[in-house]
CSV table of C-alpha atoms in Angstrom, one decimal:
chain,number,residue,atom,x,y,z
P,94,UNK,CA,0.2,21.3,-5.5
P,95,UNK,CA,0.3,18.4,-2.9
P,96,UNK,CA,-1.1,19.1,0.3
P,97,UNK,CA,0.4,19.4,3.7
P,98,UNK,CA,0.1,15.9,5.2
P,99,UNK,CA,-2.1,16.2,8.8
P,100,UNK,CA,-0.4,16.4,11.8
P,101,UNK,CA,0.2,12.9,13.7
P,102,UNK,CA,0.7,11.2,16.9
P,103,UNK,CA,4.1,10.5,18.5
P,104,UNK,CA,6.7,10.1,17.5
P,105,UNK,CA,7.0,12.8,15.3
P,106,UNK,CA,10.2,12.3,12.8
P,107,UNK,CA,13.0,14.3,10.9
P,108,UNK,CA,15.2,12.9,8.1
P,109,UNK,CA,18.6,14.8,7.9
P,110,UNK,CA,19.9,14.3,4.6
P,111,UNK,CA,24.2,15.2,4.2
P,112,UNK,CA,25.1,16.5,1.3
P,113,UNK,CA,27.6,14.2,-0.2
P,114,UNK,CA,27.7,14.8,-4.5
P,115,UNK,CA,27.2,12.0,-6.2
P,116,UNK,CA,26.8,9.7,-2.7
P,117,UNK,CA,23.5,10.9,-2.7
P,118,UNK,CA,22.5,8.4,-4.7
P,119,UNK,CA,22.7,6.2,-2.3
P,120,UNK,CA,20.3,8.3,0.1
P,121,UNK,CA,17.6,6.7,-2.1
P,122,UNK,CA,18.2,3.6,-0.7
P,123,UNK,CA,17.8,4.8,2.6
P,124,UNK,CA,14.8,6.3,2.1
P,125,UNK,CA,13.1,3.8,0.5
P,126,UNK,CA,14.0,0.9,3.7
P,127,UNK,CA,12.3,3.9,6.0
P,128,UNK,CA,9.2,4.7,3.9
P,129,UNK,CA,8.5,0.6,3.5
P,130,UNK,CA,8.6,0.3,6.7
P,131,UNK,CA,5.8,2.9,7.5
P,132,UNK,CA,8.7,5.5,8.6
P,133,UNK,CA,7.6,9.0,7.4
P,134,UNK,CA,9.3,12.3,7.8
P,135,UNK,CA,7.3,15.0,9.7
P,136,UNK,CA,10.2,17.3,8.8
P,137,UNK,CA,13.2,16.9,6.6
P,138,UNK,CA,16.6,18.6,6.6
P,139,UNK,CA,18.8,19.2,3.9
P,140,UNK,CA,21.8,20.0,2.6
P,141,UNK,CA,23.3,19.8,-1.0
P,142,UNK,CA,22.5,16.7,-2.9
P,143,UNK,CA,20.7,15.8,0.4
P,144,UNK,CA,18.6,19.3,0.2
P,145,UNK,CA,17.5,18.0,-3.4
P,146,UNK,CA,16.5,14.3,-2.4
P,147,UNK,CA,14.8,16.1,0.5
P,148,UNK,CA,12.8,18.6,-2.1
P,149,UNK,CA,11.9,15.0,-3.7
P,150,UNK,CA,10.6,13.0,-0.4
P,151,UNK,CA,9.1,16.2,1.4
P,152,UNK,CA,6.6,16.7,-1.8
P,153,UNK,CA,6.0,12.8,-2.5
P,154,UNK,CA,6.8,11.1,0.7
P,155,UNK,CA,6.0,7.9,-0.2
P,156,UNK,CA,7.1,4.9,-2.2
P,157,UNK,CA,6.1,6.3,-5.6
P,158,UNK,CA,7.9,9.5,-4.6
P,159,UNK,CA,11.4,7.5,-4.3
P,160,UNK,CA,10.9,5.4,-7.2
P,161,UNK,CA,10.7,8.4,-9.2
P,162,UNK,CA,13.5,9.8,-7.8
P,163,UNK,CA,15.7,6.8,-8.3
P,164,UNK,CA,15.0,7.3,-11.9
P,165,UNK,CA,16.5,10.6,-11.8
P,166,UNK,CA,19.9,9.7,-10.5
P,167,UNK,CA,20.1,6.5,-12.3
P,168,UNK,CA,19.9,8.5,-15.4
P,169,UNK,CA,22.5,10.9,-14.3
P,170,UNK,CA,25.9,11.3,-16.2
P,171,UNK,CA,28.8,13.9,-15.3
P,172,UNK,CA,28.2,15.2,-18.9
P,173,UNK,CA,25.0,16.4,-17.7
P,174,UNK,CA,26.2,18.2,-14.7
P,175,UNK,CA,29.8,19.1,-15.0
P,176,UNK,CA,29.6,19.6,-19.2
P,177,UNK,CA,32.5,19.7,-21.2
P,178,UNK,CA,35.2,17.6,-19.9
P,179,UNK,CA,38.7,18.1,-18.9
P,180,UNK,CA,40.1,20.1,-21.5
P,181,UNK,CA,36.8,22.4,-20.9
P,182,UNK,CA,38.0,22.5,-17.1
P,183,UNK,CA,41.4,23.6,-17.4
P,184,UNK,CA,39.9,26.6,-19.6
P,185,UNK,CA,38.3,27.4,-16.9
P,186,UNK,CA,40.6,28.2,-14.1
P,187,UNK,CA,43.0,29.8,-16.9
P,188,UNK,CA,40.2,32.3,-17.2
P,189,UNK,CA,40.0,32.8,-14.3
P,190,UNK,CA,35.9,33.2,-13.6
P,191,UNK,CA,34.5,32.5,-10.4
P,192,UNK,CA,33.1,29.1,-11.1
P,193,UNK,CA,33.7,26.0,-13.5
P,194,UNK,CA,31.0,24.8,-14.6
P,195,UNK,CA,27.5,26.8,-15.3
P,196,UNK,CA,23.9,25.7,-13.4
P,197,UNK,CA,22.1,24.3,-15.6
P,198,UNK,CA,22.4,20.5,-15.2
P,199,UNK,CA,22.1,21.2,-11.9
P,200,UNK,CA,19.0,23.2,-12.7
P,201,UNK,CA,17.2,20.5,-15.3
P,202,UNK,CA,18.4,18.3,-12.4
P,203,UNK,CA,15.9,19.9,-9.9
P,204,UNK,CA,13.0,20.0,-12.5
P,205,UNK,CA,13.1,16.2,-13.2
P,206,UNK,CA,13.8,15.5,-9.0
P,207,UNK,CA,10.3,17.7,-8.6
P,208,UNK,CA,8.0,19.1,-9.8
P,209,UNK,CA,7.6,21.3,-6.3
P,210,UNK,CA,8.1,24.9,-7.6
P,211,UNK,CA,7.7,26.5,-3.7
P,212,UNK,CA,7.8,25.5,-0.5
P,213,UNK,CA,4.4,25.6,-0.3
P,214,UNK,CA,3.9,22.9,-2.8
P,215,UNK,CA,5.4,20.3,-0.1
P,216,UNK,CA,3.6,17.8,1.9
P,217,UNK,CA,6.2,18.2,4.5
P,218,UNK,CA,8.1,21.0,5.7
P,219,UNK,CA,11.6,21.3,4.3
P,220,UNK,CA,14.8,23.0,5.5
P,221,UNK,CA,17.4,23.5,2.8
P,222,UNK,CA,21.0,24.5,4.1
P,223,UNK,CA,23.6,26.7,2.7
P,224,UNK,CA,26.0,29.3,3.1
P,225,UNK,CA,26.4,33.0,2.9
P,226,UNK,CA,29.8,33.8,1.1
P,227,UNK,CA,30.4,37.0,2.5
P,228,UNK,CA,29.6,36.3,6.0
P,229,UNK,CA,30.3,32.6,6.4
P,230,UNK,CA,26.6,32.5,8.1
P,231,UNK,CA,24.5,29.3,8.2
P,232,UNK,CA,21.8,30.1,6.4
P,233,UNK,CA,18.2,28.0,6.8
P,234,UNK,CA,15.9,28.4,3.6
P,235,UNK,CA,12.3,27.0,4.8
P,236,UNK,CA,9.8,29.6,2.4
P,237,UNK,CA,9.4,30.8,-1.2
P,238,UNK,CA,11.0,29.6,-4.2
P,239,UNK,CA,12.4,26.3,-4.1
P,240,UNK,CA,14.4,26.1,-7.1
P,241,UNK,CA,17.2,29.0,-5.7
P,242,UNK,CA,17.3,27.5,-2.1
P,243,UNK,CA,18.2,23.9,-3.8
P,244,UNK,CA,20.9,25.8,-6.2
P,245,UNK,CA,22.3,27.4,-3.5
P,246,UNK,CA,22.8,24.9,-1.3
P,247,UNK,CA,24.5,22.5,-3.6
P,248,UNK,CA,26.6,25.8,-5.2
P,249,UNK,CA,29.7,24.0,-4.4
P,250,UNK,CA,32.5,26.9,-4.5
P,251,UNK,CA,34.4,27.5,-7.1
P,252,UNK,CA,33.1,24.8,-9.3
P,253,UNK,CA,29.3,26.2,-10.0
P,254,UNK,CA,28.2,29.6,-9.8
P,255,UNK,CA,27.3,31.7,-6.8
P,256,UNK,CA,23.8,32.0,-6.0
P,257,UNK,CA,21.8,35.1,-5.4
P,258,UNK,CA,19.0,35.2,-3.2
P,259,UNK,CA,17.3,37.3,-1.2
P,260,UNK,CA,19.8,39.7,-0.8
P,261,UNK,CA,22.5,37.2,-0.1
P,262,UNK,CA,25.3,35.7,-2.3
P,263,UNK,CA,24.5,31.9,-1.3
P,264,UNK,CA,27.0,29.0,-1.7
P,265,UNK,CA,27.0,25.0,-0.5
P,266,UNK,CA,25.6,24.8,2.5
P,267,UNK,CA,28.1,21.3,3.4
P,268,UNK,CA,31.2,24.8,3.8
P,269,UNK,CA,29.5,25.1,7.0
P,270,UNK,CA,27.4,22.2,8.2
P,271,UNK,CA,26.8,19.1,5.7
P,272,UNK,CA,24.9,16.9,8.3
P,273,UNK,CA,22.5,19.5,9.3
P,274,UNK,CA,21.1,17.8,12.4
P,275,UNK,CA,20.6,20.9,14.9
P,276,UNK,CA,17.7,22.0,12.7
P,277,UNK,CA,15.9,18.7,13.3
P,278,UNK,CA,16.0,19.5,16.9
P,279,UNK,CA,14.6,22.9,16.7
P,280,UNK,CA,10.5,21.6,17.2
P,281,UNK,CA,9.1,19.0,19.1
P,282,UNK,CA,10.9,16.2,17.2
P,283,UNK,CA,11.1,12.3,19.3
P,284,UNK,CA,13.3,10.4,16.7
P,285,UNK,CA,15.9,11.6,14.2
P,286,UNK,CA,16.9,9.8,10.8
P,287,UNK,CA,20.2,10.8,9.5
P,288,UNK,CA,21.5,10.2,5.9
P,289,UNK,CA,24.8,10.4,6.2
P,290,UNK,CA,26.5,9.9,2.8
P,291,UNK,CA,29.2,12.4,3.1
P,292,UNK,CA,31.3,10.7,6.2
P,293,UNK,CA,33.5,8.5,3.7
P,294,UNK,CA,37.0,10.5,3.6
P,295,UNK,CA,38.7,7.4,3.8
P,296,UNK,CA,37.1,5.5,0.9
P,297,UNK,CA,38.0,8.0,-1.9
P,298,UNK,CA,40.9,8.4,-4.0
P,299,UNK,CA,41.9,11.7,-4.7
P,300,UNK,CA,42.5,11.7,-8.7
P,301,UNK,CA,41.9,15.5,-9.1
P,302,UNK,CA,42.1,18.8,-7.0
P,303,UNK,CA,38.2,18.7,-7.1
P,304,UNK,CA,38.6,15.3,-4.9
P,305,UNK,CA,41.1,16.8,-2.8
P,306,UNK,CA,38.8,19.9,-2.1
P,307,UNK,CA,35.9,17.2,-1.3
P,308,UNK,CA,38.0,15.1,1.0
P,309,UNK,CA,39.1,18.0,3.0
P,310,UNK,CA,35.7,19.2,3.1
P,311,UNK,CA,34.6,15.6,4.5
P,312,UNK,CA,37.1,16.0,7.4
P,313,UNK,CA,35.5,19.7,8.5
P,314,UNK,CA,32.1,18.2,8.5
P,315,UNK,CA,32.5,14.8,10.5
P,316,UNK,CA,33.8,16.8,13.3
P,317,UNK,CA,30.8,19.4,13.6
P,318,UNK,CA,28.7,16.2,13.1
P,319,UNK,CA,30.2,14.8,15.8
P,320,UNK,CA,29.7,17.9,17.7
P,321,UNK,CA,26.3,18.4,17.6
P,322,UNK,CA,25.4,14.8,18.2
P,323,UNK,CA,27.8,15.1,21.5
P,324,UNK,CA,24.9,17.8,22.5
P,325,UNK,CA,21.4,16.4,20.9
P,326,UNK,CA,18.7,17.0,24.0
P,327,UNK,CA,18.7,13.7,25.6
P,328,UNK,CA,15.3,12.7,24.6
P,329,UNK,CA,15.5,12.9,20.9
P,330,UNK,CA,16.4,9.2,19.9
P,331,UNK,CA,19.1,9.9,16.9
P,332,UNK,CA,19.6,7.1,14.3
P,333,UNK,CA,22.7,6.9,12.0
P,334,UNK,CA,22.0,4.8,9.1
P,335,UNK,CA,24.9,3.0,7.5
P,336,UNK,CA,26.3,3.9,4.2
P,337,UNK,CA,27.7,2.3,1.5
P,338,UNK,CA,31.3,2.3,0.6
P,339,UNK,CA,32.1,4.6,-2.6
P,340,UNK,CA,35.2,5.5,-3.2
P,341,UNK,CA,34.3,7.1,-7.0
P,342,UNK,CA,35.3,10.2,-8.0
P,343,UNK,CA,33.3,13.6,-8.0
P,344,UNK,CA,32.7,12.9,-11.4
P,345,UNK,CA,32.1,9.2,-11.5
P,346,UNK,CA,27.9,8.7,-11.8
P,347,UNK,CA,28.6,4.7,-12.4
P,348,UNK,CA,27.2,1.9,-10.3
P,349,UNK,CA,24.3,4.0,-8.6
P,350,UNK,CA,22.4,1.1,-9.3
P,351,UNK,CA,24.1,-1.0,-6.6
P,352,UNK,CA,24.8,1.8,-3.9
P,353,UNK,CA,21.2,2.1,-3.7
P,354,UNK,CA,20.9,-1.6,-3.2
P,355,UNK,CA,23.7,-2.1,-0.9
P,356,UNK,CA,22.1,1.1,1.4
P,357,UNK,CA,18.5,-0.2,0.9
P,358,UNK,CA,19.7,-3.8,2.6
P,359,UNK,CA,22.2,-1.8,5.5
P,360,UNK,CA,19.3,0.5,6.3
P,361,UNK,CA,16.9,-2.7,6.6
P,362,UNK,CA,19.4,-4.2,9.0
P,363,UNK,CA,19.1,-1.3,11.3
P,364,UNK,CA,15.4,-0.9,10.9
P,365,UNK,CA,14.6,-4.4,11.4
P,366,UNK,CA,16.9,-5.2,14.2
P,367,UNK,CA,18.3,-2.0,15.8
P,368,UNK,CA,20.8,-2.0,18.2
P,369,UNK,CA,20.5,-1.1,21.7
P,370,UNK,CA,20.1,2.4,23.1
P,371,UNK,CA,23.7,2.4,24.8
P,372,UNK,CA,24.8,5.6,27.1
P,373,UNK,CA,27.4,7.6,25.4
P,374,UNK,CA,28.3,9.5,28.9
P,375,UNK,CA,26.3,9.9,31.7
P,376,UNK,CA,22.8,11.5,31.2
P,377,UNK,CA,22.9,11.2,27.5
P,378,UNK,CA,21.1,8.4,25.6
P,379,UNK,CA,20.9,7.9,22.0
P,380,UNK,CA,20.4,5.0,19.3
P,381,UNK,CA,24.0,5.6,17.0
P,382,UNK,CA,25.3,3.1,14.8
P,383,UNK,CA,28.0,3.7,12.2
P,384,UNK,CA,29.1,0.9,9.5
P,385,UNK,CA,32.9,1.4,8.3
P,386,UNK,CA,33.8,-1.2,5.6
């Protein structure tokens, strides 16, 4: 069990991590250009693949911590995660089950990302985002087991299995809000990271329904994104770190070698020389930068 990290002086710091699939990947990047720079999270938000590279940096928020993890998702492969291949799919929807693939890459997934069996075990507190199924409700996990919190939220529907917990049938917590940032904003926080993998619609070809279900997703989440940035208090300085183009498929776990480099070096362009705090309309102030390529 790590201990929880003592409290600090301002500024005190979220990372919001999107959920995104296999874009997460590049997340590690990010994370590294902020924790080489002395940038650590007081609180971290997560949804998805972002909730499980948030599991990883909230329990070992350090350099070692994201080394580790960068192992994990360069040793990644679609067999692992969606077994079987595309024969095995179409069985699937002929049978007409309630999921494609079962959990448990995504489960041996979570036990190689951390060894963090609670919340409790973090250094930092962590917020993991997903989705009631019968209600549509936003639902914050923050307490008690980690492992069903981190399935849930990256239960995408239909293609892995619905999670019970708590009394709730849990799904992917990117249905509702994939860029969680209102949850960053709910304690005294002065600065806000935010991951954003999951904003690149345009970039992806759709060469399966699964794509076609992700890019529509994409569209749903960039506008409550944009949303709840348009009404961030004032005060909190928000920074949007750049991502990496990837236009692979959901299934496509090549090349995470150079997204993570490519995001490590746009990250350290923002860190090292950030662009000005501009007025987005009168009264509001906030550090935003977005890199379309």
């Amino acid at each position: 069990m790590v201990g929880r990290l003592p409290r600090r002086e301002q500024p005190r710091t979220a990372f919001v991590l999107s959920g995104g699939g296999n874009q997460g990947v590049a997340q590690v990047g990010m994370l590294r250009a902020l924790l080489e720079r002395g940038i650590v999270p007081d609180v971290v938000v997560g949804t998805s693949a972002g909730a499980l590279n948030g599991a990883a940096v909230a329990y070992a928020p350090n350099l070692t911590g994201v080394a580790q993890l960068e192992t994990v998702w360069l040793s990644l492969t679609a067999a692992e995660i969606f077994p079987g291949g595309r024969l095995s799919r179409a069985w699937n929807v002929v049978r007409r089950g309630t999921h494609l693939f079962g959990r448990e890459g995504l489960d041996s997934l979570i036990d190689r990302a951390t060894p963090a069996r609670s919340f409790a075990d973090l250094a930092v507190p962590l917020r993991v985002i997903a989705t009631d199924l019968d209600t549509g409700e936003e639902v914050v996990i923050a307490r008690g087991p980690l492992k069903p919190a981190l399935l849930a939220s990256a239960a995408l529907p239909g293609v892995f299995p619905i999670v019970l917990h708590d009394g709730r049938r849990l799904v992917d917590g990117g249905v509702v809000n994939s860029v969680p940032l209102w949850h960053a904003l709910s304690g005294p926080i002065d600065r806000v990271y935010v991951l954003n993998v999951s904003a690149g619609a345009a970039d992806r070809v759709e060469r399966s329904p699964l794509d076609v279900v992700m890019t529509s997703f994409m569209h749903a989440r960039s506008q409550r994104f944009e949303l709840e940035l348009r009404y961030a208090p004032p005060s909190v300085e928000i920074v949007v770190l750049p991502r990496p183009r990837d236009a692979r498929d959901l299934f496509d776990f090549s090349g995470g070698k150079e997204l993570i480099d490519e995001a490590y070096s746009l990250a350290g362009e923002v860190l090292d020389h950030p662009p000005e705090v501009v007025p987005i309309e009168e009264g509001r102030r906030f550090r935003l930068l977005r890199v379309r390529r």
